Amino acid sequence: MDMDLKDVIEFLHATARSLGAEVTSPWFYLQFGLILAAFGIAYAADAGIRARVDMSSVAMKWPLPLRRLAHVLVGSASTVVFAILVIASRVTMYHSTWPSRSYLLAVSAKLALAWLAIRLITSVIRNAFIVRVVSISAWLIAALSILGQLGPAIDILDSDQVAIVLGGLRLTPLVLIKLGALLILALWLTNIASNFAESRINRSTDLTPSIQVLLVKMIRMGLMVIAVAIAVSAVGINLSALAVFSGAVGVGIGIGLQKIVANFISGIILLADKSVKPGDLVTIGDSSGRISAMKTRYISVAAGDGREFLIPNEDLVTQKVVNWTYTDKNTLVKVLFSTNYDAEPRLVCKLAIEIAAAAPRAIKNKPPNCILTEFAEAGMKFSLTFWIADPDGMDNVKSDVMLALWDVFKREGIRVPYPVREIRVRGGALPVETVVEASG
């Protein structure tokens, strides 16, 4: 049942009167002093336990549940010591005086034990941010329940005074809190399920890398949509009530998010048509490298020198892309060189073919070829071509062949032409301009 404003004010007044009665009692200060003393001892003990206990070596051979429990207890050593001291004080005062005079100690002990239980449960979650959010939220709920204020707090958060009505949609802080908690739980379970599906898909040898990435993305998106729909329906929000926002969302996507949507659709197209895939060697504009990852918005191209180019998917659809490994990884290497006119061109081609054939990465069943391409002003120009099995490191192969050509040319007396400048002076001397300075 919803609470009106008068009920809320009366609840706050009753709570204030109850706190005032507790504060005026001398037993309150005794309990408060015991709690402060327990907190100080627990803080000092925590530092000593952390310095002396190494759980990585102590609990190495323990079963996983015991190992996890030990890690939680050592990590929350201050809370454990605090709970033990407060429980001991509570038992002592309970048997030596009236039970109501140790009420604050009982509440503190229950709060400490609740925090330990929550830390143990959340130890299975790997995301630190989610652990922090879940732990604090669960502890606040436990604290309200221990103090007997969970029901009134729920009524306040779900009252009409704090509700917002948009069309047929009624939003309250309680609904938003429930929705947030369910979304965190649903997305966490979705992440676990999608990671499991991704590991199974990546182990499949019947699927190409691009199909694997496409299936993983479709599964992730589908599970996220299902998780959000289930979470929204679970808190009582009718999905048809959200139709009023669809027009605004569509306009927002069309105006502000058009590039994001274009990159997303382009990524789906690239994965479907298999024009590029992880592991391909590509050249896009001035960027060259091997595709290391394909994301929803961009692809990552590793240049081989530590740099990675993040190229939007839209650019791969609209611009010219050179894929060195699209249908065949075999790559033709072309080496251009020149010799002077004193060299025998047939001998030059023979030597160049022998050097290319001896290259370690040259394909043996595709023989090299060398042709004379031009009688130029400075000398004869040649083109040497040969095949290698993989374009990766093509510049290194080219450099090794050119160095081998240089060594053979030096041994055979074949000279490589280079430009020579000749200056002829007529009249025996350069003209000199003489400047006569007038004397003052």
Tab-separated table of N, CA and C in Angstrom, residues 12-122:
chain	number	residue	atom	x	y	z
A	12	LEU	N	9.075	9.592	9.849
A	12	LEU	CA	10.332	10.272	10.185
A	12	LEU	C	10.334	10.767	11.628
A	13	HIS	N	9.176	11.284	12.098
A	13	HIS	CA	9.102	11.748	13.488
A	13	HIS	C	9.264	10.582	14.455
A	14	ALA	N	8.650	9.447	14.173
A	14	ALA	CA	8.764	8.284	15.055
A	14	ALA	C	10.204	7.783	15.096
A	15	THR	N	10.858	7.796	13.958
A	15	THR	CA	12.256	7.364	13.919
A	15	THR	C	13.138	8.304	14.729
A	16	ALA	N	12.895	9.610	14.601
A	16	ALA	CA	13.678	10.590	15.363
A	16	ALA	C	13.463	10.423	16.860
A	17	ARG	N	12.203	10.182	17.287
A	17	ARG	CA	11.944	9.983	18.718
A	17	ARG	C	12.632	8.734	19.238
A	18	SER	N	12.635	7.667	18.443
A	18	SER	CA	13.291	6.434	18.863
A	18	SER	C	14.791	6.629	19.001
A	19	LEU	N	15.394	7.350	18.065
A	19	LEU	CA	16.821	7.629	18.162
A	19	LEU	C	17.137	8.521	19.348
A	20	GLY	N	16.282	9.476	19.591
A	20	GLY	CA	16.502	10.356	20.745
A	20	GLY	C	16.463	9.595	22.043
A	21	ALA	N	15.542	8.650	22.175
A	21	ALA	CA	15.467	7.848	23.402
A	21	ALA	C	16.713	6.998	23.583
A	22	GLU	N	17.239	6.482	22.494
A	22	GLU	CA	18.441	5.673	22.590
A	22	GLU	C	19.655	6.508	22.992
A	23	VAL	N	19.774	7.701	22.401
A	23	VAL	CA	20.944	8.549	22.666
A	23	VAL	C	20.979	9.022	24.113
A	24	THR	N	19.835	9.254	24.716
A	24	THR	CA	19.804	9.744	26.104
A	24	THR	C	20.106	8.650	27.115
A	25	SER	N	20.135	7.391	26.710
A	25	SER	CA	20.400	6.292	27.635
A	25	SER	C	21.901	6.134	27.841
A	26	PRO	N	22.365	5.931	29.108
A	26	PRO	CA	23.811	5.733	29.332
A	26	PRO	C	24.332	4.440	28.697
A	27	TRP	N	23.459	3.444	28.533
A	27	TRP	CA	23.890	2.203	27.901
A	27	TRP	C	24.265	2.405	26.425
A	28	PHE	N	23.684	3.407	25.807
A	28	PHE	CA	24.037	3.716	24.412
A	28	PHE	C	25.518	4.071	24.293
A	29	TYR	N	26.008	4.909	25.202
A	29	TYR	CA	27.401	5.342	25.142
A	29	TYR	C	28.352	4.203	25.476
A	30	LEU	N	27.915	3.287	26.381
A	30	LEU	CA	28.747	2.119	26.665
A	30	LEU	C	28.870	1.238	25.419
A	31	GLN	N	27.756	0.986	24.770
A	31	GLN	CA	27.792	0.176	23.547
A	31	GLN	C	28.595	0.868	22.445
A	32	PHE	N	28.411	2.170	22.349
A	32	PHE	CA	29.145	2.923	21.330
A	32	PHE	C	30.646	2.863	21.588
A	33	GLY	N	31.042	2.954	22.846
A	33	GLY	CA	32.462	2.845	23.187
A	33	GLY	C	33.021	1.467	22.875
A	34	LEU	N	32.229	0.403	23.168
A	34	LEU	CA	32.682	-0.952	22.844
A	34	LEU	C	32.827	-1.143	21.336
A	35	ILE	N	31.919	-0.544	20.587
A	35	ILE	CA	31.996	-0.653	19.121
A	35	ILE	C	33.241	0.056	18.582
A	36	LEU	N	33.532	1.250	19.109
A	36	LEU	CA	34.734	1.972	18.682
A	36	LEU	C	35.993	1.193	19.037
A	37	ALA	N	36.024	0.603	20.258
A	37	ALA	CA	37.192	-0.181	20.656
A	37	ALA	C	37.361	-1.400	19.757
A	38	ALA	N	36.253	-2.074	19.437
A	38	ALA	CA	36.323	-3.233	18.543
A	38	ALA	C	36.802	-2.836	17.159
A	39	PHE	N	36.368	-1.662	16.697
A	39	PHE	CA	36.805	-1.176	15.385
A	39	PHE	C	38.307	-0.921	15.374
A	40	GLY	N	38.831	-0.295	16.424
A	40	GLY	CA	40.275	-0.029	16.486
A	40	GLY	C	41.095	-1.301	16.538
A	41	ILE	N	40.671	-2.271	17.377
A	41	ILE	CA	41.391	-3.540	17.464
A	41	ILE	C	41.330	-4.283	16.127
A	42	ALA	N	40.166	-4.257	15.478
A	42	ALA	CA	40.011	-4.945	14.194
A	42	ALA	C	40.905	-4.327	13.124
A	43	TYR	N	41.036	-3.016	13.117
A	43	TYR	CA	41.887	-2.333	12.142
A	43	TYR	C	43.352	-2.715	12.335
A	44	ALA	N	43.804	-2.763	13.611
A	44	ALA	CA	45.185	-3.154	13.879
A	44	ALA	C	45.425	-4.620	13.536
A	45	ALA	N	44.453	-5.489	13.849
A	45	ALA	CA	44.604	-6.908	13.550
A	45	ALA	C	44.629	-7.167	12.052
A	46	ASP	N	43.871	-6.377	11.295
A	46	ASP	CA	43.836	-6.549	9.838
A	46	ASP	C	45.218	-6.350	9.229
A	47	ALA	N	45.928	-5.301	9.675
A	47	ALA	CA	47.271	-5.055	9.146
A	47	ALA	C	48.217	-6.194	9.488
A	48	GLY	N	48.116	-6.731	10.708
A	48	GLY	CA	48.981	-7.836	11.090
A	48	GLY	C	48.685	-9.117	10.326
A	49	ILE	N	47.412	-9.415	10.116
A	49	ILE	CA	47.042	-10.639	9.399
A	49	ILE	C	47.472	-10.565	7.942
A	50	ARG	N	47.264	-9.438	7.299
A	50	ARG	CA	47.641	-9.297	5.886
A	50	ARG	C	49.150	-9.405	5.696
A	51	ALA	N	49.924	-8.939	6.698
A	51	ALA	CA	51.379	-8.977	6.574
A	51	ALA	C	51.946	-10.376	6.817
A	52	ARG	N	51.246	-11.197	7.582
A	52	ARG	CA	51.802	-12.492	7.986
A	52	ARG	C	51.206	-13.681	7.223
A	53	VAL	N	50.053	-13.520	6.605
A	53	VAL	CA	49.379	-14.636	5.941
A	53	VAL	C	49.470	-14.459	4.430
A	54	ASP	N	50.061	-15.430	3.754
A	54	ASP	CA	50.162	-15.437	2.293
A	54	ASP	C	49.252	-16.548	1.762
A	55	MET	N	48.053	-16.173	1.322
A	55	MET	CA	47.065	-17.161	0.910
A	55	MET	C	47.463	-17.883	-0.369
A	56	SER	N	48.294	-17.269	-1.212
A	56	SER	CA	48.679	-17.925	-2.456
A	56	SER	C	49.476	-19.200	-2.210
A	57	SER	N	50.210	-19.272	-1.093
A	57	SER	CA	50.981	-20.467	-0.770
A	57	SER	C	50.269	-21.362	0.241
A	58	VAL	N	49.505	-20.760	1.159
A	58	VAL	CA	48.843	-21.546	2.204
A	58	VAL	C	47.709	-22.380	1.621
A	59	ALA	N	46.851	-21.727	0.805
A	59	ALA	CA	45.645	-22.401	0.303
A	59	ALA	C	45.796	-22.928	-1.113
A	60	MET	N	47.026	-23.179	-1.545
A	60	MET	CA	47.239	-23.581	-2.933
A	60	MET	C	46.586	-24.925	-3.246
A	61	LYS	N	46.654	-25.898	-2.315
A	61	LYS	CA	46.142	-27.241	-2.564
A	61	LYS	C	44.750	-27.458	-1.983
A	62	TRP	N	44.116	-26.421	-1.478
A	62	TRP	CA	42.778	-26.565	-0.914
A	62	TRP	C	41.745	-26.666	-2.032
A	63	PRO	N	40.584	-27.246	-1.739
A	63	PRO	CA	39.475	-27.221	-2.722
A	63	PRO	C	39.046	-25.785	-3.003
A	64	LEU	N	38.449	-25.586	-4.180
A	64	LEU	CA	38.078	-24.235	-4.602
A	64	LEU	C	37.146	-23.534	-3.620
A	65	PRO	N	36.081	-24.171	-3.086
A	65	PRO	CA	35.215	-23.462	-2.129
A	65	PRO	C	35.970	-23.002	-0.877
A	66	LEU	N	36.832	-23.886	-0.324
A	66	LEU	CA	37.594	-23.501	0.858
A	66	LEU	C	38.604	-22.405	0.525
A	67	ARG	N	39.202	-22.481	-0.662
A	67	ARG	CA	40.163	-21.460	-1.058
A	67	ARG	C	39.488	-20.099	-1.206
A	68	ARG	N	38.296	-20.100	-1.791
A	68	ARG	CA	37.561	-18.841	-1.946
A	68	ARG	C	37.145	-18.283	-0.585
A	69	LEU	N	36.676	-19.167	0.319
A	69	LEU	CA	36.299	-18.723	1.663
A	69	LEU	C	37.498	-18.144	2.406
A	70	ALA	N	38.662	-18.800	2.275
A	70	ALA	CA	39.854	-18.303	2.958
A	70	ALA	C	40.266	-16.940	2.418
A	71	HIS	N	40.187	-16.745	1.108
A	71	HIS	CA	40.543	-15.449	0.516
A	71	HIS	C	39.606	-14.353	1.018
A	72	VAL	N	38.318	-14.656	1.104
A	72	VAL	CA	37.359	-13.651	1.582
A	72	VAL	C	37.629	-13.311	3.045
A	73	LEU	N	37.891	-14.318	3.865
A	73	LEU	CA	38.117	-14.073	5.294
A	73	LEU	C	39.393	-13.267	5.524
A	74	VAL	N	40.449	-13.605	4.788
A	74	VAL	CA	41.690	-12.842	4.942
A	74	VAL	C	41.537	-11.437	4.374
A	75	GLY	N	40.868	-11.313	3.215
A	75	GLY	CA	40.655	-9.987	2.647
A	75	GLY	C	39.760	-9.107	3.490
A	76	SER	N	38.853	-9.710	4.268
A	76	SER	CA	37.962	-8.952	5.164
A	76	SER	C	38.288	-9.264	6.615
A	77	ALA	N	39.593	-9.340	6.920
A	77	ALA	CA	40.015	-9.709	8.273
A	77	ALA	C	39.514	-8.720	9.314
A	78	SER	N	39.494	-7.440	8.970
A	78	SER	CA	39.025	-6.440	9.931
A	78	SER	C	37.549	-6.660	10.274
A	79	THR	N	36.745	-6.998	9.288
A	79	THR	CA	35.319	-7.251	9.531
A	79	THR	C	35.123	-8.506	10.377
A	80	VAL	N	35.932	-9.543	10.122
A	80	VAL	CA	35.834	-10.778	10.905
A	80	VAL	C	36.171	-10.523	12.362
A	81	VAL	N	37.289	-9.835	12.615
A	81	VAL	CA	37.690	-9.540	13.998
A	81	VAL	C	36.659	-8.647	14.670
A	82	PHE	N	36.148	-7.660	13.934
A	82	PHE	CA	35.132	-6.765	14.493
A	82	PHE	C	33.884	-7.544	14.880
A	83	ALA	N	33.423	-8.449	14.005
A	83	ALA	CA	32.228	-9.229	14.307
A	83	ALA	C	32.434	-10.112	15.531
A	84	ILE	N	33.610	-10.742	15.629
A	84	ILE	CA	33.885	-11.606	16.784
A	84	ILE	C	33.871	-10.800	18.081
A	85	LEU	N	34.518	-9.646	18.109
A	85	LEU	CA	34.571	-8.830	19.323
A	85	LEU	C	33.192	-8.302	19.709
A	86	VAL	N	32.422	-7.860	18.717
A	86	VAL	CA	31.094	-7.311	19.025
A	86	VAL	C	30.162	-8.427	19.507
A	87	ILE	N	30.246	-9.608	18.898
A	87	ILE	CA	29.404	-10.730	19.354
A	87	ILE	C	29.760	-11.117	20.788
A	88	ALA	N	31.077	-11.151	21.094
A	88	ALA	CA	31.491	-11.465	22.468
A	88	ALA	C	30.963	-10.424	23.448
A	89	SER	N	31.017	-9.140	23.084
A	89	SER	CA	30.498	-8.081	23.967
A	89	SER	C	28.994	-8.204	24.122
A	90	ARG	N	28.322	-8.523	23.025
A	90	ARG	CA	26.859	-8.685	23.073
A	90	ARG	C	26.467	-9.838	23.999
A	91	VAL	N	27.147	-10.981	23.892
A	91	VAL	CA	26.831	-12.129	24.747
A	91	VAL	C	27.084	-11.799	26.219
A	92	THR	N	28.179	-11.095	26.467
A	92	THR	CA	28.503	-10.734	27.851
A	92	THR	C	27.442	-9.817	28.450
A	93	MET	N	27.055	-8.780	27.713
A	93	MET	CA	26.061	-7.843	28.233
A	93	MET	C	24.669	-8.483	28.285
A	94	TYR	N	24.391	-9.394	27.370
A	94	TYR	CA	23.078	-10.044	27.339
A	94	TYR	C	22.843	-10.858	28.616
A	95	HIS	N	23.896	-11.515	29.102
A	95	HIS	CA	23.755	-12.356	30.286
A	95	HIS	C	23.974	-11.590	31.589
A	96	SER	N	24.527	-10.378	31.495
A	96	SER	CA	24.792	-9.631	32.718
A	96	SER	C	23.778	-8.527	32.978
A	97	THR	N	22.967	-8.153	31.992
A	97	THR	CA	21.976	-7.087	32.187
A	97	THR	C	20.801	-7.361	31.261
A	98	TRP	N	19.920	-6.369	31.110
A	98	TRP	CA	18.746	-6.552	30.260
A	98	TRP	C	19.153	-6.661	28.782
A	99	PRO	N	18.461	-7.517	28.009
A	99	PRO	CA	18.811	-7.676	26.584
A	99	PRO	C	18.704	-6.376	25.796
A	100	SER	N	17.753	-5.507	26.178
A	100	SER	CA	17.569	-4.264	25.429
A	100	SER	C	18.759	-3.328	25.560
A	101	ARG	N	19.579	-3.522	26.589
A	101	ARG	CA	20.721	-2.640	26.790
A	101	ARG	C	21.917	-2.990	25.888
A	102	SER	N	21.820	-4.045	25.134
A	102	SER	CA	22.883	-4.404	24.179
A	102	SER	C	22.337	-4.477	22.752
A	103	TYR	N	21.262	-3.735	22.500
A	103	TYR	CA	20.618	-3.765	21.180
A	103	TYR	C	21.558	-3.247	20.094
A	104	LEU	N	22.287	-2.177	20.370
A	104	LEU	CA	23.185	-1.583	19.374
A	104	LEU	C	24.310	-2.555	19.000
A	105	LEU	N	24.787	-3.334	19.982
A	105	LEU	CA	25.819	-4.335	19.691
A	105	LEU	C	25.269	-5.436	18.787
A	106	ALA	N	24.026	-5.848	19.043
A	106	ALA	CA	23.410	-6.882	18.213
A	106	ALA	C	23.264	-6.408	16.769
A	107	VAL	N	22.829	-5.153	16.606
A	107	VAL	CA	22.687	-4.603	15.246
A	107	VAL	C	24.036	-4.545	14.542
A	108	SER	N	25.081	-4.094	15.253
A	108	SER	CA	26.417	-4.003	14.643
A	108	SER	C	26.930	-5.373	14.240
A	109	ALA	N	26.708	-6.383	15.081
A	109	ALA	CA	27.163	-7.734	14.742
A	109	ALA	C	26.436	-8.269	13.517
A	110	LYS	N	25.110	-8.046	13.444
A	110	LYS	CA	24.350	-8.516	12.284
A	110	LYS	C	24.805	-7.820	11.006
A	111	LEU	N	25.111	-6.521	11.094
A	111	LEU	CA	25.577	-5.798	9.906
A	111	LEU	C	26.936	-6.322	9.447
A	112	ALA	N	27.829	-6.624	10.386
A	112	ALA	CA	29.147	-7.151	10.031
A	112	ALA	C	29.020	-8.535	9.391
A	113	LEU	N	28.172	-9.389	9.980
A	113	LEU	CA	27.981	-10.733	9.414
A	113	LEU	C	27.328	-10.662	8.032
A	114	ALA	N	26.403	-9.718	7.852
A	114	ALA	CA	25.773	-9.551	6.538
A	114	ALA	C	26.803	-9.134	5.489
A	115	TRP	N	27.723	-8.257	5.868
A	115	TRP	CA	28.758	-7.821	4.932
A	115	TRP	C	29.674	-9.000	4.550
A	116	LEU	N	30.014	-9.854	5.525
A	116	LEU	CA	30.849	-11.016	5.234
A	116	LEU	C	30.133	-11.975	4.282
A	117	ALA	N	28.845	-12.208	4.521
A	117	ALA	CA	28.083	-13.099	3.640
A	117	ALA	C	28.014	-12.539	2.224
A	118	ILE	N	27.814	-11.229	2.123
A	118	ILE	CA	27.742	-10.603	0.791
A	118	ILE	C	29.086	-10.689	0.083
A	119	ARG	N	30.185	-10.453	0.810
A	119	ARG	CA	31.511	-10.543	0.197
A	119	ARG	C	31.799	-11.966	-0.301
A	120	LEU	N	31.328	-12.956	0.439
A	120	LEU	CA	31.532	-14.342	0.023
A	120	LEU	C	30.735	-14.654	-1.238
A	121	ILE	N	29.505	-14.171	-1.305
A	121	ILE	CA	28.660	-14.442	-2.477
A	121	ILE	C	29.202	-13.735	-3.723
A	122	THR	N	29.648	-12.489	-3.552
A	122	THR	CA	30.136	-11.714	-4.704
A	122	THR	C	31.559	-12.082	-5.115
